[in-house]
PDB file of C-alpha atoms and ligand atoms in Angstrom:
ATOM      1  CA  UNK A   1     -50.871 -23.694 174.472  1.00 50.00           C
ATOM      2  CA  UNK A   2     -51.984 -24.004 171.016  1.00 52.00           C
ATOM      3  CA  UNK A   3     -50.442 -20.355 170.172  1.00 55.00           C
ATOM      4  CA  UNK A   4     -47.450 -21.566 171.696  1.00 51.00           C
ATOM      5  CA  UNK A   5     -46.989 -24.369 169.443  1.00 50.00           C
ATOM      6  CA  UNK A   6     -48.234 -22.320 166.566  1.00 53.00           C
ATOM      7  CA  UNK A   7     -45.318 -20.464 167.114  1.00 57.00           C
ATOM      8  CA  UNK A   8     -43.117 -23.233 167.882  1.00 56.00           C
ATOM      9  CA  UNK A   9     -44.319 -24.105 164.033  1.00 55.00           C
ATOM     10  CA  UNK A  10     -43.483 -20.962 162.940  1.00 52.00           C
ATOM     11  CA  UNK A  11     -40.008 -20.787 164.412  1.00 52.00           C
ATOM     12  CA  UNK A  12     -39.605 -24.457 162.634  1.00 50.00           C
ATOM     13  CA  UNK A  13     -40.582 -22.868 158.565  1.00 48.00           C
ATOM     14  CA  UNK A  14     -38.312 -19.735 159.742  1.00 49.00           C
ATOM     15  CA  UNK A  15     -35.294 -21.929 160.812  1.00 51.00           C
ATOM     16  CA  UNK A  16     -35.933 -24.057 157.891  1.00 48.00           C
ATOM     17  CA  UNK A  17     -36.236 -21.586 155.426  1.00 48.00           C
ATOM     18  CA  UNK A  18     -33.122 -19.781 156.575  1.00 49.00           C
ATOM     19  CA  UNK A  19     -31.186 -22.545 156.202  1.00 47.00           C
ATOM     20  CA  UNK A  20     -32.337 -23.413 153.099  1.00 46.00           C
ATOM     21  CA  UNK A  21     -31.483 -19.732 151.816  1.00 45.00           C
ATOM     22  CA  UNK A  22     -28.033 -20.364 152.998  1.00 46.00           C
ATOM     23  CA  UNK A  23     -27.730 -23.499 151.148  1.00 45.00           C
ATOM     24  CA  UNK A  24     -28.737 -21.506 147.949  1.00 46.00           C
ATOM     25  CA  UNK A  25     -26.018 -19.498 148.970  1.00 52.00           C
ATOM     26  CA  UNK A  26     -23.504 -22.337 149.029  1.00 56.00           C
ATOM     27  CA  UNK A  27     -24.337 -24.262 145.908  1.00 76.00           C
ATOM     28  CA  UNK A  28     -21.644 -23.595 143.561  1.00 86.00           C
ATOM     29  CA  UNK A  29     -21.575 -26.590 141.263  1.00 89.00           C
ATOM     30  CA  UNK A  30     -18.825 -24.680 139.444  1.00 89.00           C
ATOM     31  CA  UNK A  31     -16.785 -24.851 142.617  1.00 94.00           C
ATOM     32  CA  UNK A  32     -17.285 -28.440 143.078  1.00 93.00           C
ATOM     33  CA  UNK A  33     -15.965 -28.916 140.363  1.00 94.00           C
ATOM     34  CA  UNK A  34     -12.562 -27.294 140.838  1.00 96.00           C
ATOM     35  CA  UNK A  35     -12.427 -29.367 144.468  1.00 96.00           C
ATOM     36  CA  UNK A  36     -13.428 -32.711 142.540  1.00 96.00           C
ATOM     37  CA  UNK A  37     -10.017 -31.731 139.781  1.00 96.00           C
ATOM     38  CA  UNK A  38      -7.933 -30.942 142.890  1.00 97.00           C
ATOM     39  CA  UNK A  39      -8.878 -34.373 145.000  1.00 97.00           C
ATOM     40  CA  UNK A  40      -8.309 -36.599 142.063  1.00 96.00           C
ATOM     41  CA  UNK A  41      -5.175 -34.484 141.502  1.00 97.00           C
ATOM     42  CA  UNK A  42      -4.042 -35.049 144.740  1.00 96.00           C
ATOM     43  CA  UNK A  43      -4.820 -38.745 144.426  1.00 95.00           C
ATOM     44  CA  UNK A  44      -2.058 -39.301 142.455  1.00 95.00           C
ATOM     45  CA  UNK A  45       0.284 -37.596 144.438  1.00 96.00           C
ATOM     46  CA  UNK A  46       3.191 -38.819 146.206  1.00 94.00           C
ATOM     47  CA  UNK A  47       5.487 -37.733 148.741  1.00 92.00           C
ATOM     48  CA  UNK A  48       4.505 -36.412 152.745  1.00 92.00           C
ATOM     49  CA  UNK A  49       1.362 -34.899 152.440  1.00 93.00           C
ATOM     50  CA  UNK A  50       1.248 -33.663 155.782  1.00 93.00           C
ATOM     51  CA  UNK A  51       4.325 -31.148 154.514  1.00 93.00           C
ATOM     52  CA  UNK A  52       1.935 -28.421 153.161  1.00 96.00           C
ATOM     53  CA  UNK A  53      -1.070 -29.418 154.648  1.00 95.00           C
ATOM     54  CA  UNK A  54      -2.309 -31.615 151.420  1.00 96.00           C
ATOM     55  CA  UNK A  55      -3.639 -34.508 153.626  1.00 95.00           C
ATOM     56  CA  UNK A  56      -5.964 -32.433 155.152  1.00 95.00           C
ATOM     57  CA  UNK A  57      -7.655 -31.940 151.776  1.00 97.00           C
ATOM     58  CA  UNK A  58     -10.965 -33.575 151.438  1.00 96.00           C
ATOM     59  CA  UNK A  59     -14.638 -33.044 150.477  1.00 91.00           C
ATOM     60  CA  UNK A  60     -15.831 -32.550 153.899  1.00 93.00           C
ATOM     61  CA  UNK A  61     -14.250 -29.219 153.374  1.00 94.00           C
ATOM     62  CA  UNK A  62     -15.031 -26.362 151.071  1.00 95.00           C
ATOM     63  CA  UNK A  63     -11.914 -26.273 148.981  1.00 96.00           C
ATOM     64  CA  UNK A  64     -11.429 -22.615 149.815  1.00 96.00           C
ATOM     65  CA  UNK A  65     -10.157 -23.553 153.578  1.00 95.00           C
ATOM     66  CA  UNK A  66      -7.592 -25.984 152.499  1.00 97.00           C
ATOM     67  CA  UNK A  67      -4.411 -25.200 153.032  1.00 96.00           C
ATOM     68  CA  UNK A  68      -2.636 -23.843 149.624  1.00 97.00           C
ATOM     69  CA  UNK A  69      -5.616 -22.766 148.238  1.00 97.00           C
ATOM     70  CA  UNK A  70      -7.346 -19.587 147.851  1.00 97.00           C
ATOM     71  CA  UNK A  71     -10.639 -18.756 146.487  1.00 96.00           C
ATOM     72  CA  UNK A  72     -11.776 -15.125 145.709  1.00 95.00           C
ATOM     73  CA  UNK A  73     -14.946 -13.910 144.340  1.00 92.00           C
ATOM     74  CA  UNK A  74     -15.642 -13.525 140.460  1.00 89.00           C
ATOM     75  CA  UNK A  75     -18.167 -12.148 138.508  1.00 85.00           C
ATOM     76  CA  UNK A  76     -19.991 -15.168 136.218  1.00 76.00           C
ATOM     77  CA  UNK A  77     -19.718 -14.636 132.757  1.00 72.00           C
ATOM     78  CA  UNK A  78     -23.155 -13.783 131.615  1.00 72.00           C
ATOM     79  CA  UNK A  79     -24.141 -12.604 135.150  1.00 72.00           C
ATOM     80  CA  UNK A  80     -22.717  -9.567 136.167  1.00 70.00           C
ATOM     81  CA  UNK A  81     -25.090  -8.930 139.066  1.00 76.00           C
ATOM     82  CA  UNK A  82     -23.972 -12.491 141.274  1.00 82.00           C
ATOM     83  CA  UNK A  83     -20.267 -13.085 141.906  1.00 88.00           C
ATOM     84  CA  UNK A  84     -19.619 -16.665 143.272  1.00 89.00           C
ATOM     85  CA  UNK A  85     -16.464 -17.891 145.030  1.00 93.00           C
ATOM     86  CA  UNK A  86     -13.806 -19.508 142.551  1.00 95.00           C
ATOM     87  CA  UNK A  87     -10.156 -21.531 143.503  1.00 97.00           C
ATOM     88  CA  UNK A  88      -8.129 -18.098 142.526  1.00 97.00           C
ATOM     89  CA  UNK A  89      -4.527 -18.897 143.971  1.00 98.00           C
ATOM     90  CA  UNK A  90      -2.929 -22.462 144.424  1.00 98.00           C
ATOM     91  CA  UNK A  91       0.300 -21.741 146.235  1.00 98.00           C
ATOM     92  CA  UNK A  92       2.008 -25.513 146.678  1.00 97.00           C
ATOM     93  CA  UNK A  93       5.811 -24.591 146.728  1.00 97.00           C
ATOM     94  CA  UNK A  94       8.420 -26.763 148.649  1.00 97.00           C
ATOM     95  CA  UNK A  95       5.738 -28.909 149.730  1.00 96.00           C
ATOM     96  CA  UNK A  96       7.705 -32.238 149.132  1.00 93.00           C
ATOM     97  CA  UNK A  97       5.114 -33.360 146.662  1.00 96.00           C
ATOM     98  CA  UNK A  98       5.937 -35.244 143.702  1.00 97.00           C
ATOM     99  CA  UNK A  99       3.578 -36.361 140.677  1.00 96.00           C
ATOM    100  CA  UNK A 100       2.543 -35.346 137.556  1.00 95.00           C
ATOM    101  CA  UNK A 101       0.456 -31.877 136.099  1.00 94.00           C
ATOM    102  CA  UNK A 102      -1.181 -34.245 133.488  1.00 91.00           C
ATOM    103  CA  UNK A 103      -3.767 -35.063 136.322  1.00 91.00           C
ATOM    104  CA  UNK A 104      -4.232 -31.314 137.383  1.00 94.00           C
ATOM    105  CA  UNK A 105      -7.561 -30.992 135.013  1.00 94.00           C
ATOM    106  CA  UNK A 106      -6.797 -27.152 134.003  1.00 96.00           C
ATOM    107  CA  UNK A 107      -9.965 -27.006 132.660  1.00 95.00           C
ATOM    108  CA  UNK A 108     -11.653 -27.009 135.507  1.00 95.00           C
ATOM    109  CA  UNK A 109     -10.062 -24.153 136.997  1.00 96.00           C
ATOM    110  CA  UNK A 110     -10.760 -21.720 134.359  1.00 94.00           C
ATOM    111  CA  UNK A 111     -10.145 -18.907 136.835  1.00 95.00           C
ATOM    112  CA  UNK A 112      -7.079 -19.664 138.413  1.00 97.00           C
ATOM    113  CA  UNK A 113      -5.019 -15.933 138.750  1.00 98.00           C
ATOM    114  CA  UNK A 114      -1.640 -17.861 140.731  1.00 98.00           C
ATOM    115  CA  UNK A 115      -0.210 -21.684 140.245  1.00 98.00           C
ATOM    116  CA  UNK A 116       2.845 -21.951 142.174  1.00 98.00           C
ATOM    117  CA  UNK A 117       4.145 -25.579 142.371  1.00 98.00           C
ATOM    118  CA  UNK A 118       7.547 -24.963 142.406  1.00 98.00           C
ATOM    119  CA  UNK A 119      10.502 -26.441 144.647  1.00 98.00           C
ATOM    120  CA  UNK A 120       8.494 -29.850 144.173  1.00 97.00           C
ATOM    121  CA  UNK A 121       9.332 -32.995 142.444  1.00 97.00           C
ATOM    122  CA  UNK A 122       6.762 -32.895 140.009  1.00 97.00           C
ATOM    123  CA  UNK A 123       7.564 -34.683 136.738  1.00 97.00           C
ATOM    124  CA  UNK A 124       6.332 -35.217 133.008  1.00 97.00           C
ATOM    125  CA  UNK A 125       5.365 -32.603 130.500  1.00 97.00           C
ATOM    126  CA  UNK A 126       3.983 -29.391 130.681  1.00 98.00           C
ATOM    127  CA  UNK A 127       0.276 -30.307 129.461  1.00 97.00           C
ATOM    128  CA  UNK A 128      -0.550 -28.337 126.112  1.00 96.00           C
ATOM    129  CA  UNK A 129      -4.183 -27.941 128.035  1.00 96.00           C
ATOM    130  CA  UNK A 130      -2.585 -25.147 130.195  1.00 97.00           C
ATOM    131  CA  UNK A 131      -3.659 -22.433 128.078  1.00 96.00           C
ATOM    132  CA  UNK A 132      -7.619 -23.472 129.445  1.00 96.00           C
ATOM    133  CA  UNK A 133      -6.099 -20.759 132.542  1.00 97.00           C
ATOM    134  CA  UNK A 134      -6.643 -18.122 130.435  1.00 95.00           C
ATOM    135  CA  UNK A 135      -6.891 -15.560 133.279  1.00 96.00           C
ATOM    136  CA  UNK A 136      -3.467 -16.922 135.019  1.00 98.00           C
ATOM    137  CA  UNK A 137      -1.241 -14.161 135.574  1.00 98.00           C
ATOM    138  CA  UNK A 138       1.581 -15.658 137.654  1.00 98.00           C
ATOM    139  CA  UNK A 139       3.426 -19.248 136.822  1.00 98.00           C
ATOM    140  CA  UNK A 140       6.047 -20.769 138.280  1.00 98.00           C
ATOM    141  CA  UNK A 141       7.093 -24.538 137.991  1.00 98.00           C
ATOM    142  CA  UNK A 142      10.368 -23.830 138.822  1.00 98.00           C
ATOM    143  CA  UNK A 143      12.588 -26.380 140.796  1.00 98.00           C
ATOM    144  CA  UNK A 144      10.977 -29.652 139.955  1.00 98.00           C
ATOM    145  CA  UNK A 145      11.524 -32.552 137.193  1.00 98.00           C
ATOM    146  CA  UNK A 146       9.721 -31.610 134.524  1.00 98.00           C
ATOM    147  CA  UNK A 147      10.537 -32.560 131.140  1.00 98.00           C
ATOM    148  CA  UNK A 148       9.251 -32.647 127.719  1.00 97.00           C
ATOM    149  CA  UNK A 149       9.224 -29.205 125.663  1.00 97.00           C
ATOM    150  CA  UNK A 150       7.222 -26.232 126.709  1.00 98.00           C
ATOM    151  CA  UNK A 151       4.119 -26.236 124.640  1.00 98.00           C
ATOM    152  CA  UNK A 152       3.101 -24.124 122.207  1.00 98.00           C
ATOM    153  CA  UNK A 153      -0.415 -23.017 123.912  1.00 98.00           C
ATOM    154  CA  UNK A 154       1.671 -21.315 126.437  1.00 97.00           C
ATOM    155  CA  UNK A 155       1.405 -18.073 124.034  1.00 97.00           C
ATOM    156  CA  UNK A 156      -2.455 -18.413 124.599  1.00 97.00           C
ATOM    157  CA  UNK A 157      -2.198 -17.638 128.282  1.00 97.00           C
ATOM    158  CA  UNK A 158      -2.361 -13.636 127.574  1.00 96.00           C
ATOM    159  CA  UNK A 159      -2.757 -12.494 131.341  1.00 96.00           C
ATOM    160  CA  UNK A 160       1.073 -14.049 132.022  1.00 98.00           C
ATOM    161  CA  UNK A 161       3.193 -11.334 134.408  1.00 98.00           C
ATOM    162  CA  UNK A 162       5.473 -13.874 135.587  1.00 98.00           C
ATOM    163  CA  UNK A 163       7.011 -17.543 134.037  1.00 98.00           C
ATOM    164  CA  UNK A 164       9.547 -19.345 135.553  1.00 98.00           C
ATOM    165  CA  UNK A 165      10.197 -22.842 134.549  1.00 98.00           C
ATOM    166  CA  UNK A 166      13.806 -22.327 135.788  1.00 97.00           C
ATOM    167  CA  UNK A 167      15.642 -25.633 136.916  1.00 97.00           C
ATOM    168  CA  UNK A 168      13.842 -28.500 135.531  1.00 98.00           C
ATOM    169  CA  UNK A 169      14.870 -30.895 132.611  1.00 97.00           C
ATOM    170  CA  UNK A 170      13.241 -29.149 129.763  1.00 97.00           C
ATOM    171  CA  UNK A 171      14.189 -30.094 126.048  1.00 96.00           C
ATOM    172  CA  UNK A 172      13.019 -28.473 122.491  1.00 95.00           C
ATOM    173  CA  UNK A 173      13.183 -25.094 121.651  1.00 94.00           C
ATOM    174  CA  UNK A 174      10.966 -22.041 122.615  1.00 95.00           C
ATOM    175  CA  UNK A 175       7.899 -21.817 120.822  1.00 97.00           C
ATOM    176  CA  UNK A 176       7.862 -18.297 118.712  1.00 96.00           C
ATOM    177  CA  UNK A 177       3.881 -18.073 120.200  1.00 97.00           C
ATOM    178  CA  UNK A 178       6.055 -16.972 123.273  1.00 96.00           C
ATOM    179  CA  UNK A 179       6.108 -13.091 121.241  1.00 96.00           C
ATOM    180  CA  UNK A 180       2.322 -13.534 122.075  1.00 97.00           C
ATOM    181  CA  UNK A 181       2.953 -12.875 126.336  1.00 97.00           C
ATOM    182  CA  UNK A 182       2.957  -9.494 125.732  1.00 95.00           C
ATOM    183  CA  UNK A 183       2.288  -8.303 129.894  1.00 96.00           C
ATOM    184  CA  UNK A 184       4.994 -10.761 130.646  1.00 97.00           C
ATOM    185  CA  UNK A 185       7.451  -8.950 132.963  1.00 96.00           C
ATOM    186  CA  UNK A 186       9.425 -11.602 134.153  1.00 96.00           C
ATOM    187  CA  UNK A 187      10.970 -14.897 132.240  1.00 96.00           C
ATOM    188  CA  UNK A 188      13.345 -17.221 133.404  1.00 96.00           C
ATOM    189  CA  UNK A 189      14.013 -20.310 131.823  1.00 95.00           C
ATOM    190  CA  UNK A 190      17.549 -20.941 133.092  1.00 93.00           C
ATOM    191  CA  UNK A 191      18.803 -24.173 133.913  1.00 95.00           C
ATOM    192  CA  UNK A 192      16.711 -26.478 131.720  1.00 96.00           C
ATOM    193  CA  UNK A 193      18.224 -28.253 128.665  1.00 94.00           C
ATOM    194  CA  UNK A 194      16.299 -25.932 125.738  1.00 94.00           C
ATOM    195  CA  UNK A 195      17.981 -25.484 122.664  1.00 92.00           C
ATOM    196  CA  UNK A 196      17.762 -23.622 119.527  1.00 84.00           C
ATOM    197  CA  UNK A 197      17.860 -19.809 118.857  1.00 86.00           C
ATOM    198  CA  UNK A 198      16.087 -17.489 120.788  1.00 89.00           C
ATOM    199  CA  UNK A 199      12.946 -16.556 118.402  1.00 91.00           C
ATOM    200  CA  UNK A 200      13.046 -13.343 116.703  1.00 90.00           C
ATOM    201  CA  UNK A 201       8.988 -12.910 118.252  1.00 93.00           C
ATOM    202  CA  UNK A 202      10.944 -11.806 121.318  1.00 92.00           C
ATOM    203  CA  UNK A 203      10.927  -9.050 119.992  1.00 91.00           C
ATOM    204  CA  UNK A 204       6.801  -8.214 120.952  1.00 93.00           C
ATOM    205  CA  UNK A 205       7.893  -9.250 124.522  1.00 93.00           C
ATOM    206  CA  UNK A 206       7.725  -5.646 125.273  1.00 90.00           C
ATOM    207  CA  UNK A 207       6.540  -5.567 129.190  1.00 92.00           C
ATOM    208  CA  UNK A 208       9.795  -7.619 129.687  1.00 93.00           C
ATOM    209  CA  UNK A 209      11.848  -6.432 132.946  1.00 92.00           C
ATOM    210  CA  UNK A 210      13.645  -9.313 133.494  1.00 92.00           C
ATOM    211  CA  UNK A 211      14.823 -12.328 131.072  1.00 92.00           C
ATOM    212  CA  UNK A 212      16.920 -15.047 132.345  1.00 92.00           C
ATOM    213  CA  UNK A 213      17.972 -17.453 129.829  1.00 90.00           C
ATOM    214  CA  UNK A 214      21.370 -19.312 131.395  1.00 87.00           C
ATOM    215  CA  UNK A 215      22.050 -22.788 131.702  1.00 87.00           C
ATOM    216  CA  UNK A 216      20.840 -24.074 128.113  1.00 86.00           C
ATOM    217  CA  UNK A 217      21.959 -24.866 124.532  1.00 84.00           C
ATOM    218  CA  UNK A 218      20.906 -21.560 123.236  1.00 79.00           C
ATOM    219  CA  UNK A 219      22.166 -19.763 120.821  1.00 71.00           C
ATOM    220  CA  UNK A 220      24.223 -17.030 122.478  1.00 61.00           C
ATOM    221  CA  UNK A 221      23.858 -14.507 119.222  1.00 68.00           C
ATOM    222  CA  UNK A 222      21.045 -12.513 119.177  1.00 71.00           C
ATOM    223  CA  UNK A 223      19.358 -11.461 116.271  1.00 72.00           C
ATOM    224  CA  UNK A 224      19.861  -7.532 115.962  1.00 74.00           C
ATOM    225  CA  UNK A 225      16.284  -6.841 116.628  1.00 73.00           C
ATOM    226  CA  UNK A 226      16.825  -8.156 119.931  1.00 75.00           C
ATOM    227  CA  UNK A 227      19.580  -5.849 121.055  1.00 73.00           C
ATOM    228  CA  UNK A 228      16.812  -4.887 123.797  1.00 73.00           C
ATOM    229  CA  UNK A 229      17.144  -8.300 125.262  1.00 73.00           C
ATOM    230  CA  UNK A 230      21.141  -7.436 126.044  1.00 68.00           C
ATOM    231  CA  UNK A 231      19.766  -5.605 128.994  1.00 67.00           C
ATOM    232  CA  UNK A 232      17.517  -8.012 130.345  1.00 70.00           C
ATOM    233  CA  UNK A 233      19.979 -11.055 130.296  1.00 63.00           C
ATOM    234  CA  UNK A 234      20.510 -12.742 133.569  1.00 51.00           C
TER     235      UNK A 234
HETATM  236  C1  NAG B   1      10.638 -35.209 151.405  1.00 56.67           C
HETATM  237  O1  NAG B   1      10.115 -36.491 151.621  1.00 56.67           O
HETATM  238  C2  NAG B   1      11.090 -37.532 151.625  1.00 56.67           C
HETATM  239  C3  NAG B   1      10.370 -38.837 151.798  1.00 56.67           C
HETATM  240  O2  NAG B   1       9.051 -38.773 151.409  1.00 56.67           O
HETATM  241  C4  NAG B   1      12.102 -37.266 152.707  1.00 56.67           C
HETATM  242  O3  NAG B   1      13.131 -38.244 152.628  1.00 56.67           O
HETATM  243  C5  NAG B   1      12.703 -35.890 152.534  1.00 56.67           C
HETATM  244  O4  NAG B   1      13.559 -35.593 153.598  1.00 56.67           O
HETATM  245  C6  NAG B   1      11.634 -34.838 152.471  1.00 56.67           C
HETATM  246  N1  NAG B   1      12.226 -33.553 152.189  1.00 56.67           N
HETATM  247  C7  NAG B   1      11.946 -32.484 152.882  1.00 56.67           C
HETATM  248  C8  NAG B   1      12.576 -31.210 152.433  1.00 56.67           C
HETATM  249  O5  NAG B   1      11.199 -32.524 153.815  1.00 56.67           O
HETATM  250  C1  NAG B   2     -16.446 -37.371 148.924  1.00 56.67           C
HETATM  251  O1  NAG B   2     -15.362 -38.225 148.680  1.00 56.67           O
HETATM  252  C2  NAG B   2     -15.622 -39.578 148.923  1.00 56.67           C
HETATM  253  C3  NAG B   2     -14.344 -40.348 148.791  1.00 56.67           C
HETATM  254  O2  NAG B   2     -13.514 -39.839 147.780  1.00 56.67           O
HETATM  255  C4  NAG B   2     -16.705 -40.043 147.972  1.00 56.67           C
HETATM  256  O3  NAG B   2     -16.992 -41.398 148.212  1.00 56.67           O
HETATM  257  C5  NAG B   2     -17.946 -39.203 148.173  1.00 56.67           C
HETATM  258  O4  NAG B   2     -18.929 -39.554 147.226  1.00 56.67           O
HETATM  259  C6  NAG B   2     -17.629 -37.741 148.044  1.00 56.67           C
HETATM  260  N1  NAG B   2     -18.800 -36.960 148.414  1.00 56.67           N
HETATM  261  C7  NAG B   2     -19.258 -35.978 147.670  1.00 56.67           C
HETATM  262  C8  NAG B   2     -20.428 -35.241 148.223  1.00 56.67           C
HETATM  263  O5  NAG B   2     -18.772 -35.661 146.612  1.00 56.67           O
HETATM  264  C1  NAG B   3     -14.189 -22.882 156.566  1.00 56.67           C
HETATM  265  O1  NAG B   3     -13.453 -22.511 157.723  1.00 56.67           O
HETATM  266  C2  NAG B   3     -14.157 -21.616 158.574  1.00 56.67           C
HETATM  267  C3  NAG B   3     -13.230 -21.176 159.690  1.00 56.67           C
HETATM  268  O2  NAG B   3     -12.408 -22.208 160.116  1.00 56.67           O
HETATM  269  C4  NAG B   3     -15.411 -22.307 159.103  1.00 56.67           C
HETATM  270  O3  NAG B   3     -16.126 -21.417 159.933  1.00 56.67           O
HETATM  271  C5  NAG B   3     -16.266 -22.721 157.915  1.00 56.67           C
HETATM  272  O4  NAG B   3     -17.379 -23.453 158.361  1.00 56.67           O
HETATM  273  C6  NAG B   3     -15.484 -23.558 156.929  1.00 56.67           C
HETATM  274  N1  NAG B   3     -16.301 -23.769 155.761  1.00 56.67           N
HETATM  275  C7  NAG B   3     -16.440 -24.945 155.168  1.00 56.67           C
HETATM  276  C8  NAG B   3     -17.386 -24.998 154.034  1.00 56.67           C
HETATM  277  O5  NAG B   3     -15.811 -25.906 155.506  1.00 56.67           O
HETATM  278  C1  NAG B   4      -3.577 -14.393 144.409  1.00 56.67           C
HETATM  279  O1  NAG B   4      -3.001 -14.077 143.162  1.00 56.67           O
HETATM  280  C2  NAG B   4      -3.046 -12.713 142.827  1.00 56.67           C
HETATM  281  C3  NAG B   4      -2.528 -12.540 141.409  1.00 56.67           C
HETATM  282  O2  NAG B   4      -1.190 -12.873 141.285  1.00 56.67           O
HETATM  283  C4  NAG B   4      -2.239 -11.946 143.849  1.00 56.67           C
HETATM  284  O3  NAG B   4      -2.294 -10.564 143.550  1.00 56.67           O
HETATM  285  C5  NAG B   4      -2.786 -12.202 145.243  1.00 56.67           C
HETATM  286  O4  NAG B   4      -1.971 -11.577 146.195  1.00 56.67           O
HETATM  287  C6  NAG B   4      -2.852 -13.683 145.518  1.00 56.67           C
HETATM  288  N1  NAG B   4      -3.502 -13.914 146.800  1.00 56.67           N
HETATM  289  C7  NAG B   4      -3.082 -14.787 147.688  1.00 56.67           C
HETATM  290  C8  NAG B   4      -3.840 -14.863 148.951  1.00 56.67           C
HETATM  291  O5  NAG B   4      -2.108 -15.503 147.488  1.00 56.67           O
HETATM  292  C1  NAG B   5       0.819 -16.260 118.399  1.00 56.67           C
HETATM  293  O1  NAG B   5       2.109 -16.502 117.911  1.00 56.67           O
HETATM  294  C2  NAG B   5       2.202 -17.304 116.753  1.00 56.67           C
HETATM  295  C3  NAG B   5       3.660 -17.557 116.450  1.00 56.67           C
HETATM  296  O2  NAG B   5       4.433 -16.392 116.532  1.00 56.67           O
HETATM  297  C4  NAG B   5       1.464 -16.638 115.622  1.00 56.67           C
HETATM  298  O3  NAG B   5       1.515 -17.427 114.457  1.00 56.67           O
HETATM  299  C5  NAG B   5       0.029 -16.437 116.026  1.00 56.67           C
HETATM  300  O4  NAG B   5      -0.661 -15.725 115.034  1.00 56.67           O
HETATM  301  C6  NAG B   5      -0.092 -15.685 117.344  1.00 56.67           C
HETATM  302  N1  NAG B   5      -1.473 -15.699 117.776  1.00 56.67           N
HETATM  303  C7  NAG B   5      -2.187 -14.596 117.953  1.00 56.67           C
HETATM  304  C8  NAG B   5      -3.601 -14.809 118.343  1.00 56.67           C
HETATM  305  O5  NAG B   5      -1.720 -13.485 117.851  1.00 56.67           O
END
């Protein structure tokens, strides 16, 4: 009897201990942090929530099963022997959403690969604070009601493939730290309200397959250095 609850005892410290293990596993302040950003984003959202799933979205949930979001496994800077599990992908298009990215706190999603938010209503600027993605490869905004002018920082975000901030209600010009994209493969900025020439920086945009300008108060000379670009257009 008294081995029997000996081992009963023992069982208990084993369970115990193995579920404590696991919970070492799952601490990931880092990811908290990105689910915290994306609830008080989501706060301030309008619109059906129930379209894409957003509703659903809540703390009782490891952000990497909500619906939209995708997490994949990254190597910690300054630890390159434990990967932990970061928000990777947010993929919110035509989700009948509308709100602003000002409450999106980029900088809490410094690993974020894929933002797609487009076919939305989202409105306001394009915060400067989106170059704190600096491993975002893929961007599109497209199809919403943003305004404002795009911001400078944008030539910060290095790792850019693809930018579309086609069809929303964008003024200014294009910042010249736009020559700084240099993987960018795809730009379309069509059907905004930008202005201004096209900057001569274009000319470092040399990953560029496809450049879709239409639909603004540009310029329509190019500058001869750009006679690449006469390809590329629309
Ligand atoms: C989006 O939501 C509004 C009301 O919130 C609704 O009138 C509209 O039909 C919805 N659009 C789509 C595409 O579901
Ligand atoms: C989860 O969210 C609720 C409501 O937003 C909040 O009161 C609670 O403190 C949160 N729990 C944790 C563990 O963050
Ligand atoms: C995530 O979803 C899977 C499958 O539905 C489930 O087994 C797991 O417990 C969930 N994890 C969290 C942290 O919610
Ligand atoms: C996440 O984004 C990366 C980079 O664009 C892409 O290759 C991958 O297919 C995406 N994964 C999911 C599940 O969307
Ligand atoms: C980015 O572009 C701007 C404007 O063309 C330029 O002044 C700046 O030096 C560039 N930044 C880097 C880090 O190359």
């Amino acid at each position: 009897m008294r081995r029997l609850v000996a081992s009963q005892e023992l069982l208990l410290v084993l369970l115990i201990s193995l579920q404590c293990l696991s919970c070492l596993a799952i601490a990931n302040p880092a990811l908290d942090r990105q689910a915290e950003a994306l609830l008080q984003w989501k706060s301030g959202l309008r619109g059906d929530l129930s379209y894409c799933g957003l509703e659903e979205w809540s703390n009782a949930t490891s952000p990497c099963n909500w619906s939209g979001i995708y997490c994949s496994y990254k190597v910690r800077r300054g630890h390159e022997r434990d990967a932990i599990l970061v928000v990777t992908n947010i993929t919110l298009f035509s989700c009948n959403i509308s709100g602003g990215l000002s409450k999106l706190r980029f900088a809490q999603l410094p690993r974020l690969v894929f933002l797609d938010l487009s076919i939305n209503s989202l409105y306001g600027p394009i915060p400067s604070d989106i170059d704190r993605l600096a491993e975002l490869s893929y961007l599109d905004l497209s199809n919403n009601k943003l305004t404002g002018s795009i911001p400078p920082s944008i030539g910060n975000l290095r790792s850019l493939i693809k930018l579309d901030l086609s069809t929303n209600e964008i003024t200014g010009s294009i910042p010249e730290s736009i020559g700084n994209l240099t993987s960018l493969q795809n730009m379309d900025l069509s059907n905004n309200r930008i202005i201004g020439p096209i900057p001569s920086t274009f000319s470092k945009l040399k990953s560029l397959i496809t450049l879709k300008l239409e639909s603004n108060v540009l310029n329509a000379i190019l500058p001869p250095e750009l006679g690449f670009l006469r390809n590329l257009l629309f």
